mmCIF file with all atom_site columns, C-alpha atoms in Angstrom:
data_model
loop_
_atom_site.group_PDB
_atom_site.id
_atom_site.type_symbol
_atom_site.label_atom_id
_atom_site.label_alt_id
_atom_site.label_comp_id
_atom_site.label_asym_id
_atom_site.label_entity_id
_atom_site.label_seq_id
_atom_site.pdbx_PDB_ins_code
_atom_site.Cartn_x
_atom_site.Cartn_y
_atom_site.Cartn_z
_atom_site.occupancy
_atom_site.B_iso_or_equiv
_atom_site.pdbx_formal_charge
_atom_site.auth_seq_id
_atom_site.auth_comp_id
_atom_site.auth_asym_id
_atom_site.auth_atom_id
_atom_site.pdbx_PDB_model_num
ATOM 1  C CA . LEU A 1 1  ? -30.522 122.833 -39.310 1.00 63.00 ? 259 LEU A CA 1
ATOM 2  C CA . ASN A 1 2  ? -28.570 125.399 -41.239 1.00 78.00 ? 260 ASN A CA 1
ATOM 3  C CA . GLU A 1 3  ? -27.331 124.520 -44.701 1.00 84.00 ? 261 GLU A CA 1
ATOM 4  C CA . LYS A 1 4  ? -23.631 124.369 -43.695 1.00 84.00 ? 262 LYS A CA 1
ATOM 5  C CA . ARG A 1 5  ? -24.319 122.111 -40.768 1.00 80.00 ? 263 ARG A CA 1
ATOM 6  C CA . LEU A 1 6  ? -26.432 119.843 -43.089 1.00 85.00 ? 264 LEU A CA 1
ATOM 7  C CA . GLU A 1 7  ? -23.630 119.763 -45.657 1.00 88.00 ? 265 GLU A CA 1
ATOM 8  C CA . GLU A 1 8  ? -21.134 118.664 -42.935 1.00 84.00 ? 266 GLU A CA 1
ATOM 9  C CA . LEU A 1 9  ? -23.327 115.973 -41.678 1.00 85.00 ? 267 LEU A CA 1
ATOM 10 C CA . LEU A 1 10 ? -24.028 114.536 -45.117 1.00 91.00 ? 268 LEU A CA 1
ATOM 11 C CA . ASP A 1 11 ? -20.380 114.645 -45.847 1.00 92.00 ? 269 ASP A CA 1
ATOM 12 C CA . ARG A 1 12 ? -19.562 112.713 -42.744 1.00 87.00 ? 270 ARG A CA 1
ATOM 13 C CA . PHE A 1 13 ? -22.298 110.262 -43.509 1.00 90.00 ? 271 PHE A CA 1
ATOM 14 C CA . HIS A 1 14 ? -21.141 109.613 -47.152 1.00 94.00 ? 272 HIS A CA 1
ATOM 15 C CA . SER A 1 15 ? -17.448 109.466 -46.498 1.00 93.00 ? 273 SER A CA 1
ATOM 16 C CA . PHE A 1 16 ? -17.638 107.192 -43.411 1.00 91.00 ? 274 PHE A CA 1
ATOM 17 C CA . ASP A 1 17 ? -15.953 103.790 -44.136 1.00 91.00 ? 275 ASP A CA 1
ATOM 18 C CA . ASP A 1 18 ? -16.049 101.251 -41.430 1.00 90.00 ? 276 ASP A CA 1
ATOM 19 C CA . PRO A 1 19 ? -16.528 97.497  -41.996 1.00 91.00 ? 277 PRO A CA 1
ATOM 20 C CA . THR A 1 20 ? -18.173 96.918  -38.773 1.00 90.00 ? 278 THR A CA 1
ATOM 21 C CA . MET A 1 21 ? -20.239 100.129 -38.223 1.00 85.00 ? 279 MET A CA 1
ATOM 22 C CA . PRO A 1 22 ? -22.896 101.636 -40.567 1.00 88.00 ? 280 PRO A CA 1
ATOM 23 C CA . PRO A 1 23 ? -22.500 105.437 -41.497 1.00 87.00 ? 281 PRO A CA 1
ATOM 24 C CA . PHE A 1 24 ? -24.199 107.904 -39.367 1.00 82.00 ? 282 PHE A CA 1
ATOM 25 C CA . MET A 1 25 ? -24.925 111.668 -39.323 1.00 78.00 ? 283 MET A CA 1
ATOM 26 C CA . TYR A 1 26 ? -24.973 112.244 -35.447 1.00 72.00 ? 284 TYR A CA 1
ATOM 27 C CA . GLY A 1 27 ? -22.308 110.399 -33.559 1.00 68.00 ? 285 GLY A CA 1
ATOM 28 C CA . SER A 1 28 ? -23.421 110.825 -30.005 1.00 62.00 ? 286 SER A CA 1
ATOM 29 C CA . HIS A 1 29 ? -23.739 109.074 -26.695 1.00 54.00 ? 287 HIS A CA 1
ATOM 30 C CA . TYR A 1 30 ? -27.196 110.740 -26.657 1.00 52.00 ? 288 TYR A CA 1
ATOM 31 C CA . SER A 1 31 ? -28.279 108.772 -29.706 1.00 55.00 ? 289 SER A CA 1
ATOM 32 C CA . THR A 1 32 ? -30.394 106.301 -27.599 1.00 61.00 ? 290 THR A CA 1
ATOM 33 C CA . SER A 1 33 ? -33.868 107.149 -26.169 1.00 66.00 ? 291 SER A CA 1
ATOM 34 C CA . ALA A 1 34 ? -32.559 106.508 -22.582 1.00 66.00 ? 292 ALA A CA 1
ATOM 35 C CA . GLY A 1 35 ? -29.681 108.841 -23.173 1.00 66.00 ? 293 GLY A CA 1
ATOM 36 C CA . VAL A 1 36 ? -31.802 111.671 -24.436 1.00 70.00 ? 294 VAL A CA 1
ATOM 37 C CA . VAL A 1 37 ? -34.341 111.418 -21.470 1.00 71.00 ? 295 VAL A CA 1
ATOM 38 C CA . CYS A 1 38 ? -31.509 111.438 -19.099 1.00 71.00 ? 296 CYS A CA 1
ATOM 39 C CA . HIS A 1 39 ? -29.962 114.407 -20.745 1.00 73.00 ? 297 HIS A CA 1
ATOM 40 C CA . PHE A 1 40 ? -33.010 116.633 -20.611 1.00 78.00 ? 298 PHE A CA 1
ATOM 41 C CA . LEU A 1 41 ? -34.492 115.416 -17.336 1.00 81.00 ? 299 LEU A CA 1
ATOM 42 C CA . LEU A 1 42 ? -31.059 115.334 -15.572 1.00 79.00 ? 300 LEU A CA 1
ATOM 43 C CA . ARG A 1 43 ? -32.301 117.413 -12.669 1.00 79.00 ? 301 ARG A CA 1
ATOM 44 C CA . LEU A 1 44 ? -35.328 115.317 -11.752 1.00 80.00 ? 302 LEU A CA 1
ATOM 45 C CA . HIS A 1 45 ? -35.456 112.081 -9.769  1.00 85.00 ? 303 HIS A CA 1
ATOM 46 C CA . PRO A 1 46 ? -35.335 109.319 -10.817 1.00 85.00 ? 304 PRO A CA 1
ATOM 47 C CA . PHE A 1 47 ? -33.385 110.544 -14.038 1.00 81.00 ? 305 PHE A CA 1
ATOM 48 C CA . SER A 1 48 ? -30.486 112.053 -12.082 1.00 83.00 ? 306 SER A CA 1
ATOM 49 C CA . SER A 1 49 ? -29.835 108.626 -10.460 1.00 86.00 ? 307 SER A CA 1
ATOM 50 C CA . LEU A 1 50 ? -30.161 106.941 -13.950 1.00 82.00 ? 308 LEU A CA 1
ATOM 51 C CA . HIS A 1 51 ? -27.626 109.475 -15.357 1.00 79.00 ? 309 HIS A CA 1
ATOM 52 C CA . ARG A 1 52 ? -25.276 108.641 -12.442 1.00 85.00 ? 310 ARG A CA 1
ATOM 53 C CA . HIS A 1 53 ? -25.630 104.973 -13.123 1.00 84.00 ? 311 HIS A CA 1
ATOM 54 C CA . LEU A 1 54 ? -24.791 105.432 -16.812 1.00 79.00 ? 312 LEU A CA 1
ATOM 55 C CA . GLN A 1 55 ? -21.626 107.359 -15.697 1.00 80.00 ? 313 GLN A CA 1
ATOM 56 C CA . SER A 1 56 ? -20.282 104.784 -13.305 1.00 86.00 ? 314 SER A CA 1
ATOM 57 C CA . GLY A 1 57 ? -21.685 106.493 -10.299 1.00 86.00 ? 315 GLY A CA 1
ATOM 58 C CA . HIS A 1 58 ? -20.822 110.063 -11.087 1.00 84.00 ? 316 HIS A CA 1
ATOM 59 C CA . PHE A 1 59 ? -22.248 112.955 -13.055 1.00 81.00 ? 317 PHE A CA 1
ATOM 60 C CA . ASP A 1 60 ? -20.716 113.659 -16.334 1.00 78.00 ? 318 ASP A CA 1
ATOM 61 C CA . VAL A 1 61 ? -18.334 116.641 -17.082 1.00 77.00 ? 319 VAL A CA 1
ATOM 62 C CA . ALA A 1 62 ? -20.310 119.849 -16.260 1.00 73.00 ? 320 ALA A CA 1
ATOM 63 C CA . ASP A 1 63 ? -19.874 121.262 -19.854 1.00 73.00 ? 321 ASP A CA 1
ATOM 64 C CA . ARG A 1 64 ? -21.710 118.166 -21.207 1.00 74.00 ? 322 ARG A CA 1
ATOM 65 C CA . LEU A 1 65 ? -24.720 118.324 -18.848 1.00 76.00 ? 323 LEU A CA 1
ATOM 66 C CA . PHE A 1 66 ? -28.046 119.985 -19.776 1.00 77.00 ? 324 PHE A CA 1
ATOM 67 C CA . SER A 1 67 ? -28.203 123.493 -18.827 1.00 79.00 ? 325 SER A CA 1
ATOM 68 C CA . SER A 1 68 ? -30.905 125.060 -21.073 1.00 83.00 ? 326 SER A CA 1
ATOM 69 C CA . VAL A 1 69 ? -33.122 124.279 -23.959 1.00 82.00 ? 327 VAL A CA 1
ATOM 70 C CA . GLN A 1 70 ? -31.789 127.310 -25.952 1.00 86.00 ? 328 GLN A CA 1
ATOM 71 C CA . ARG A 1 71 ? -28.147 126.293 -25.445 1.00 81.00 ? 329 ARG A CA 1
ATOM 72 C CA . THR A 1 72 ? -28.952 122.756 -26.606 1.00 77.00 ? 330 THR A CA 1
ATOM 73 C CA . TRP A 1 73 ? -30.790 123.952 -29.596 1.00 78.00 ? 331 TRP A CA 1
ATOM 74 C CA . GLU A 1 74 ? -27.926 126.356 -30.640 1.00 78.00 ? 332 GLU A CA 1
ATOM 75 C CA . MET A 1 75 ? -25.442 123.590 -30.169 1.00 74.00 ? 333 MET A CA 1
ATOM 76 C CA . CYS A 1 76 ? -27.474 121.123 -32.164 1.00 72.00 ? 334 CYS A CA 1
ATOM 77 C CA . THR A 1 77 ? -28.214 123.477 -35.127 1.00 74.00 ? 335 THR A CA 1
ATOM 78 C CA . GLY A 1 78 ? -24.860 124.960 -35.972 1.00 69.00 ? 336 GLY A CA 1
ATOM 79 C CA . ARG A 1 79 ? -22.541 126.425 -33.386 1.00 56.00 ? 337 ARG A CA 1
ATOM 80 C CA . SER A 1 80 ? -20.566 123.330 -32.901 1.00 58.00 ? 338 SER A CA 1
ATOM 81 C CA . ALA A 1 81 ? -20.009 120.144 -34.902 1.00 54.00 ? 339 ALA A CA 1
ATOM 82 C CA . ALA A 1 82 ? -18.951 118.446 -31.554 1.00 56.00 ? 340 ALA A CA 1
ATOM 83 C CA . GLU A 1 83 ? -22.525 118.807 -30.052 1.00 51.00 ? 341 GLU A CA 1
ATOM 84 C CA . VAL A 1 84 ? -25.624 116.982 -31.423 1.00 49.00 ? 342 VAL A CA 1
#
């Protein structure tokens, strides 16, 4: 994690103010164990079927699907605040 990215995440955590939801650093639909497994193992059965089940019978938008470990690492460590 680079310093700028860490600063942004800590700022998000400390400034979050919602009476029903605790603060968080990573706001992602992949924040659950099942989501992470389905993301990385998407191209293997039964994980492809599980992914489709979580997405109402369809694959997710292509840009959000796993394509490479390198791309995922880059997105998580600083290139984009939208990816975690």
